[in-house]
C-alpha positions in Angstrom: -10.5 34.4 -101.5 -8.5 31.6 -99.9 -7.4 31.9 -96.3 -4.6 29.9 -94.6 -5.6 28.8 -91.0 -2.8 27.8 -88.6 -3.4 26.4 -85.2 -0.3 25.8 -83.0 -0.1 24.1 -79.6 3.0 24.5 -77.4 4.5 21.4 -75.9 3.8 21.0 -72.1 6.0 19.1 -69.8 4.6 17.7 -66.7 6.6 17.2 -63.5 5.6 15.0 -60.6 7.9 15.3 -57.6 8.1 13.4 -54.3 10.4 14.8 -51.7 12.9 12.6 -50.0 12.0 11.6 -46.4 14.1 10.6 -43.5 12.3 9.2 -40.5 14.1 8.4 -37.2 12.3 6.7 -34.4 13.9 6.2 -31.0 13.5 3.0 -29.2 12.1 3.6 -25.7 14.2 2.4 -22.8 13.1 -0.9 -21.2 13.3 -0.8 -17.5 13.7 -4.0 -15.4 13.7 -3.7 -11.7 14.3 -6.2 -8.9 13.4 -5.2 -5.4 13.8 -6.5 -1.9 11.4 -5.0 0.6 12.9 -3.2 3.6 12.3 -4.9 6.9 13.2 -4.0 10.4 14.3 -7.6 11.4 14.0 -6.3 15.0 12.4 -7.9 18.0 12.4 -7.0 21.6 12.8 -8.9 24.7 10.5 -8.6 27.7 11.9 -6.8 30.7 12.3 -8.9 33.7 12.1 -8.0 37.4 13.7 -10.3 39.9 13.2 -9.6 43.6 15.1 -11.7 46.2 13.4 -10.9 49.5 14.6 -14.0 51.4 17.2 -12.0 53.5 14.5 -9.6 54.7 12.0 -12.4 55.3 14.6 -14.4 57.1 15.1 -11.4 59.5 11.3 -11.6 60.3 11.6 -15.3 61.0 10.9 -17.0 57.7 13.5 -19.7 57.1 13.6 -22.3 54.5 14.2 -25.9 55.4 17.9 -25.9 54.5 18.7 -22.8 56.7 16.5 -24.0 59.5 18.2 -27.4 59.6 21.7 -25.8 59.5 20.9 -23.3 62.3 18.9 -25.5 64.6 20.2 -29.0 63.9 23.1 -29.1 66.3 21.1 -27.0 68.8 18.4 -29.6 68.9 20.8 -32.4 69.8 22.5 -30.3 72.5 19.1 -29.1 73.9 17.9 -32.7 74.0 21.0 -33.8 76.0 20.6 -30.8 78.4 16.9 -31.4 78.9 17.4 -35.1 79.5 20.0 -34.3 82.1 17.8 -31.7 83.8 14.8 -34.1 84.0 16.9 -36.9 85.4 18.3 -34.6 88.0 14.8 -33.2 88.9 13.5 -36.8 89.1 16.2 -37.9 91.5 15.6 -34.7 93.5 11.9 -35.4 93.8 12.6 -39.0 94.8 14.9 -38.1 97.6 13.3 -34.9 98.9 9.7 -34.5 97.7 8.6 -38.0 98.3 8.7 -37.7 102.1 5.5 -37.2 104.0 4.5 -33.7 104.9 7.2 -32.3 102.7 6.4 -29.0 101.1 9.0 -29.6 98.4 6.6 -30.0 95.4 5.1 -26.6 96.1 8.6 -25.1 96.6 9.7 -26.6 93.3 6.8 -25.1 91.6 7.4 -21.7 93.3 11.1 -21.8 92.2 10.2 -22.5 88.6 7.6 -19.7 88.6 10.0 -17.2 90.1 12.7 -18.2 87.5 10.3 -17.5 84.7 9.3 -14.2 86.2 12.8 -13.0 87.0 14.3 -14.2 83.7 15.9 -11.2 82.0 14.6 -10.9 78.5 17.0 -9.4 76.0 15.8 -8.0 72.7 18.2 -8.0 69.8 17.7 -5.2 67.4 19.0 -5.7 64.0 18.6 -3.9 60.8 16.3 -5.7 58.4 18.2 -5.9 55.0 16.6 -4.6 51.9 15.4 -7.0 49.3 17.7 -7.5 46.3 16.1 -6.1 43.2 17.5 -6.9 39.8 15.9 -5.4 36.7 16.8 -6.5 33.2 15.4 -3.9 30.8 13.9 -4.9 27.5 16.1 -4.7 24.5 15.5 -4.3 20.8 17.6 -6.9 19.0 18.1 -7.3 15.3 19.6 -5.4 12.4 17.4 -3.5 10.0 17.5 -4.4 6.4 17.1 -1.3 4.3 16.0 -3.3 1.3 17.3 -3.0 -2.2 15.8 -1.8 -5.5 17.9 -2.5 -8.6 16.7 -0.9 -11.8 18.3 -1.8 -15.1 17.6 0.2 -18.2 18.1 -1.4 -21.6 18.6 1.4 -24.2 19.5 1.4 -27.9 22.5 3.4 -28.9 21.1 4.4 -32.3 17.7 5.4 -33.5 15.9 3.3 -36.1 16.0 5.3 -39.3 14.3 4.9 -42.6 15.2 6.9 -45.7 12.8 7.2 -48.6 14.7 8.8 -51.6 13.0 11.6 -53.5 11.7 11.2 -57.0 11.2 13.5 -60.0 9.1 12.2 -62.8 9.1 14.2 -66.0 6.5 13.4 -68.6 5.1 15.0 -71.8 1.8 16.4 -70.9 1.0 17.8 -74.3 2.9 17.6 -77.6 3.7 20.7 -79.6 1.8 20.7 -82.9 1.3 23.0 -85.8 -2.0 22.4 -87.9 -2.6 24.3 -91.1 -5.6 24.3 -93.4 -7.2 26.5 -95.8 -10.7 27.9 -95.9 -12.5 30.0 -98.5 -13.9 33.3 -97.7 -13.2 33.4 -93.9 -10.8 32.4 -91.1 -11.7 29.3 -89.2 -10.5 30.2 -85.7 -12.3 27.4 -83.8 -11.2 24.4 -85.7 
């Protein structure tokens, strides 16, 4: 007996897809800075102490040359004239009175001078000794501080860098559809 064998394959379609892809990358900000360091710009002056004690030392008897010359200059000339006159008078007195024999005048002159010195009235002048003048100049801090300056500039991009890869669909025939027929005698050929 004759058998008809049929073998049929279905068509197969293959699909290969690639998704679309959008990438966006931001550009990081670039910072630029310029700085000026802070500084105090300050310095200080030394304190000074000035003491003028000449007035109080002058009360104790210390006198500089200018004051001494001013105070005693004219007095020296008048004392010189007075002393010269006294010595001249004493000399003439000794010539006329003390130069005589058996005169006790030299001893009397000496006794008179000694008694004048003893009986001389001393007067003490009491005066307040002035305080020294003290002037203190305190130390000062001078200068203006500089707070410094730090300027930061940021360079940024307004838009992100984007890249778009479009998607693809690829369709291909993976297997064609076929129908094969043949005949066998006495049996079915199912494996052919």
